């Protein structure tokens, strides 16, 4: 009975909710000692938590809690060794194994150097429960340096199964302009890690380091694309962008070992410091045993407004986030999946603990200094009275100084953003919001576009801002006649929506699945409403490669039959784009170009998700209003063409959602047949 109570207490204390196959290493030392002294020893060895220590060796410092031991280069703010369960998690990887920070602000690549070291939390003063160090690089006024100060923190609580990392960027008003760029933490992990987990689709064993060393360049492809010449993926193409994902839907990602049954992961306890909103897409890992946290990434046309003006005072804190280590018992079935499932549970545990009470950084606001925003989103669409506000992203953000738009949160990087999804009824609660007066935003599958309410919610420390019902009346010209897709800002419901990141096999030269389009749609997309299937008959990307097709744009046709000619003066085709790159869009109705201007509509938020093997980039939307008399009773056709706008020979759009609106008409029975 005592043993049963002991197990029950441990499970409750440490939230071992769904991974019974795992032994998590968040165990108080007293309980671990009791376990180790038990004569009936388990087959799974436990690392024993001990007092936290910090050992200053001059050029390096060692942080140790008996579970993990980190050796840190003080000058460069690098973790050069991370030992967990007796195993080295970093060293190896052709001599590159470490955790480091880097940025290309002001167009120059930089890493921390000549940092000053401070022991900000001495475990000898807190009963050896917690250690924290700060490594500060101060701007030296060099033209080769970005004008900002960088503070890197590493934190180690007593029972943590991993190391917490964070950083603060500061731009005093006296500094010159910071033109901006990318900012990240990166890890080159040990060669023992051979299984990569990003999400349900990218969750697989990876080639060996030897296989990676034998890769070759691919003629005609971007430099990031290479080809394996040995191993299990021999003659398969590989690109670092194969492993990109959205931060809003991704809580943890990382590597595990099929041999040692251990894992190393980046957790996201909060999304507030990531740029570009909840659908910001970024690199998570490289296939060559790299683990990333792109906290200031600018890929996919999102989060690219990173500049800070001269005279502007700015500071932003990134993290702390846990670099989590875990293990399973030898012989555990599907051990790598079990490790990933445990890492997901741990990430949720970290999110519940946010904001951390133990962090000493003065730029970090604790729970008592934050507030909550609650309410219920209500969609009021007269032509769609049953439109649901469920599963909709809602968020609050303060537009940053210098932004090009006070509503385009997908561009912003220098501010904080706070997002959650509504429940099935549209209710929401946004926790841990910093004090301030915020604009409110919403977007999701129940309505087109987005709701933007300026200066709508004032948050104060320790209080709840109850917004009540937040009404959203989406714009429309007329009732919906037909629609293609759903307005969720990605192209995942269309053809290749589950394998957009894959490629063909050499000697087939098509290193991206988008290149299959000419073969799969030799006559372009010819879609009939009520009969065609969006999962097979509507490609995820509409692109034009002039090298292959020099004279004519691929024309995508939508066919439909109406019971009667529309009434009223205006009909409209609403188009939401999940991505656009170097292309203008042209709409024709029954063979007549109705676009204004005739040469096509360009878009302000370009991205390059197709080339970077993504399923979406920055969001755009457009309405093509035209005289309703262009439509008629019976058969009709609407078509889309592209005009290339860049200097290259290729451009594309990814459709998110397309809708025809018109008064006084409906689809005829001829429009419905096989699905």
mmCIF file with all atom_site columns, N, CA and C in Angstrom, residues 517 522 524 542-555 640-644:
data_model
loop_
_atom_site.group_PDB
_atom_site.id
_atom_site.type_symbol
_atom_site.label_atom_id
_atom_site.label_alt_id
_atom_site.label_comp_id
_atom_site.label_asym_id
_atom_site.label_entity_id
_atom_site.label_seq_id
_atom_site.pdbx_PDB_ins_code
_atom_site.Cartn_x
_atom_site.Cartn_y
_atom_site.Cartn_z
_atom_site.occupancy
_atom_site.B_iso_or_equiv
_atom_site.pdbx_formal_charge
_atom_site.auth_seq_id
_atom_site.auth_comp_id
_atom_site.auth_asym_id
_atom_site.auth_atom_id
_atom_site.pdbx_PDB_model_num
ATOM 1  N N  . UNK A 1 517 ? 3.490  19.645 -61.144 1.00 0.00 ? 517 UNK A N  1
ATOM 2  C CA . UNK A 1 517 ? 2.266  20.236 -61.703 1.00 0.00 ? 517 UNK A CA 1
ATOM 3  C C  . UNK A 1 517 ? 2.080  19.979 -63.203 1.00 0.00 ? 517 UNK A C  1
ATOM 4  N N  . UNK A 1 522 ? -1.798 18.392 -66.921 1.00 0.00 ? 522 UNK A N  1
ATOM 5  C CA . UNK A 1 522 ? -1.307 18.771 -68.261 1.00 0.00 ? 522 UNK A CA 1
ATOM 6  C C  . UNK A 1 522 ? -2.204 19.785 -68.956 1.00 0.00 ? 522 UNK A C  1
ATOM 7  N N  . UNK A 1 524 ? -3.968 22.020 -67.114 1.00 0.00 ? 524 UNK A N  1
ATOM 8  C CA . UNK A 1 524 ? -4.201 22.957 -66.019 1.00 0.00 ? 524 UNK A CA 1
ATOM 9  C C  . UNK A 1 524 ? -5.440 22.539 -65.214 1.00 0.00 ? 524 UNK A C  1
ATOM 10 N N  . UNK A 1 542 ? -0.532 27.304 -57.601 1.00 0.00 ? 542 UNK A N  1
ATOM 11 C CA . UNK A 1 542 ? -0.709 27.705 -59.003 1.00 0.00 ? 542 UNK A CA 1
ATOM 12 C C  . UNK A 1 542 ? 0.563  28.459 -59.388 1.00 0.00 ? 542 UNK A C  1
ATOM 13 N N  . UNK A 1 543 ? 1.408  27.807 -60.211 1.00 0.00 ? 543 UNK A N  1
ATOM 14 C CA . UNK A 1 543 ? 2.670  28.474 -60.523 1.00 0.00 ? 543 UNK A CA 1
ATOM 15 C C  . UNK A 1 543 ? 2.967  28.411 -62.001 1.00 0.00 ? 543 UNK A C  1
ATOM 16 N N  . UNK A 1 544 ? 3.803  29.358 -62.408 1.00 0.00 ? 544 UNK A N  1
ATOM 17 C CA . UNK A 1 544 ? 4.189  29.498 -63.805 1.00 0.00 ? 544 UNK A CA 1
ATOM 18 C C  . UNK A 1 544 ? 5.702  29.547 -63.893 1.00 0.00 ? 544 UNK A C  1
ATOM 19 N N  . UNK A 1 545 ? 6.269  28.572 -64.570 1.00 0.00 ? 545 UNK A N  1
ATOM 20 C CA . UNK A 1 545 ? 7.702  28.520 -64.829 1.00 0.00 ? 545 UNK A CA 1
ATOM 21 C C  . UNK A 1 545 ? 7.907  28.773 -66.319 1.00 0.00 ? 545 UNK A C  1
ATOM 22 N N  . UNK A 1 546 ? 8.403  29.947 -66.636 1.00 0.00 ? 546 UNK A N  1
ATOM 23 C CA . UNK A 1 546 ? 8.558  30.312 -68.048 1.00 0.00 ? 546 UNK A CA 1
ATOM 24 C C  . UNK A 1 546 ? 9.621  29.484 -68.757 1.00 0.00 ? 546 UNK A C  1
ATOM 25 N N  . UNK A 1 547 ? 10.519 28.883 -67.991 1.00 0.00 ? 547 UNK A N  1
ATOM 26 C CA . UNK A 1 547 ? 11.505 28.011 -68.620 1.00 0.00 ? 547 UNK A CA 1
ATOM 27 C C  . UNK A 1 547 ? 10.816 26.828 -69.281 1.00 0.00 ? 547 UNK A C  1
ATOM 28 N N  . UNK A 1 548 ? 9.764  26.313 -68.614 1.00 0.00 ? 548 UNK A N  1
ATOM 29 C CA . UNK A 1 548 ? 9.030  25.170 -69.150 1.00 0.00 ? 548 UNK A CA 1
ATOM 30 C C  . UNK A 1 548 ? 7.883  25.594 -70.055 1.00 0.00 ? 548 UNK A C  1
ATOM 31 N N  . UNK A 1 549 ? 7.361  26.793 -69.814 1.00 0.00 ? 549 UNK A N  1
ATOM 32 C CA . UNK A 1 549 ? 6.168  27.253 -70.528 1.00 0.00 ? 549 UNK A CA 1
ATOM 33 C C  . UNK A 1 549 ? 6.349  28.738 -70.856 1.00 0.00 ? 549 UNK A C  1
ATOM 34 N N  . UNK A 1 550 ? 7.080  29.043 -71.888 1.00 0.00 ? 550 UNK A N  1
ATOM 35 C CA . UNK A 1 550 ? 7.489  30.434 -72.109 1.00 0.00 ? 550 UNK A CA 1
ATOM 36 C C  . UNK A 1 550 ? 6.384  31.370 -72.560 1.00 0.00 ? 550 UNK A C  1
ATOM 37 N N  . UNK A 1 551 ? 5.323  30.866 -73.161 1.00 0.00 ? 551 UNK A N  1
ATOM 38 C CA . UNK A 1 551 ? 4.398  31.751 -73.862 1.00 0.00 ? 551 UNK A CA 1
ATOM 39 C C  . UNK A 1 551 ? 3.063  32.005 -73.170 1.00 0.00 ? 551 UNK A C  1
ATOM 40 N N  . UNK A 1 552 ? 2.582  31.081 -72.365 1.00 0.00 ? 552 UNK A N  1
ATOM 41 C CA . UNK A 1 552 ? 1.221  31.238 -71.836 1.00 0.00 ? 552 UNK A CA 1
ATOM 42 C C  . UNK A 1 552 ? 1.162  30.876 -70.367 1.00 0.00 ? 552 UNK A C  1
ATOM 43 N N  . UNK A 1 553 ? 0.424  31.690 -69.630 1.00 0.00 ? 553 UNK A N  1
ATOM 44 C CA . UNK A 1 553 ? 0.218  31.433 -68.210 1.00 0.00 ? 553 UNK A CA 1
ATOM 45 C C  . UNK A 1 553 ? -0.692 30.230 -68.011 1.00 0.00 ? 553 UNK A C  1
ATOM 46 N N  . UNK A 1 554 ? -0.432 29.391 -67.008 1.00 0.00 ? 554 UNK A N  1
ATOM 47 C CA . UNK A 1 554 ? -1.377 28.312 -66.678 1.00 0.00 ? 554 UNK A CA 1
ATOM 48 C C  . UNK A 1 554 ? -2.725 28.919 -66.270 1.00 0.00 ? 554 UNK A C  1
ATOM 49 N N  . UNK A 1 555 ? -3.773 28.537 -66.958 1.00 0.00 ? 555 UNK A N  1
ATOM 50 C CA . UNK A 1 555 ? -5.103 29.073 -66.671 1.00 0.00 ? 555 UNK A CA 1
ATOM 51 C C  . UNK A 1 555 ? -5.899 28.064 -65.855 1.00 0.00 ? 555 UNK A C  1
ATOM 52 N N  . UNK A 1 640 ? -8.563 31.942 -63.628 1.00 0.00 ? 640 UNK A N  1
ATOM 53 C CA . UNK A 1 640 ? -7.460 32.688 -63.034 1.00 0.00 ? 640 UNK A CA 1
ATOM 54 C C  . UNK A 1 640 ? -6.214 32.514 -63.893 1.00 0.00 ? 640 UNK A C  1
ATOM 55 N N  . UNK A 1 641 ? -5.524 33.618 -64.140 1.00 0.00 ? 641 UNK A N  1
ATOM 56 C CA . UNK A 1 641 ? -4.235 33.604 -64.814 1.00 0.00 ? 641 UNK A CA 1
ATOM 57 C C  . UNK A 1 641 ? -3.225 34.387 -63.991 1.00 0.00 ? 641 UNK A C  1
ATOM 58 N N  . UNK A 1 642 ? -1.953 34.131 -64.244 1.00 0.00 ? 642 UNK A N  1
ATOM 59 C CA . UNK A 1 642 ? -0.873 34.816 -63.553 1.00 0.00 ? 642 UNK A CA 1
ATOM 60 C C  . UNK A 1 642 ? -0.111 35.722 -64.517 1.00 0.00 ? 642 UNK A C  1
ATOM 61 N N  . UNK A 1 643 ? 0.419  36.806 -63.982 1.00 0.00 ? 643 UNK A N  1
ATOM 62 C CA . UNK A 1 643 ? 1.433  37.596 -64.661 1.00 0.00 ? 643 UNK A CA 1
ATOM 63 C C  . UNK A 1 643 ? 2.641  37.666 -63.744 1.00 0.00 ? 643 UNK A C  1
ATOM 64 N N  . UNK A 1 644 ? 3.810  37.330 -64.253 1.00 0.00 ? 644 UNK A N  1
ATOM 65 C CA . UNK A 1 644 ? 5.006  37.369 -63.427 1.00 0.00 ? 644 UNK A CA 1
ATOM 66 C C  . UNK A 1 644 ? 5.410  38.810 -63.164 1.00 0.00 ? 644 UNK A C  1
#
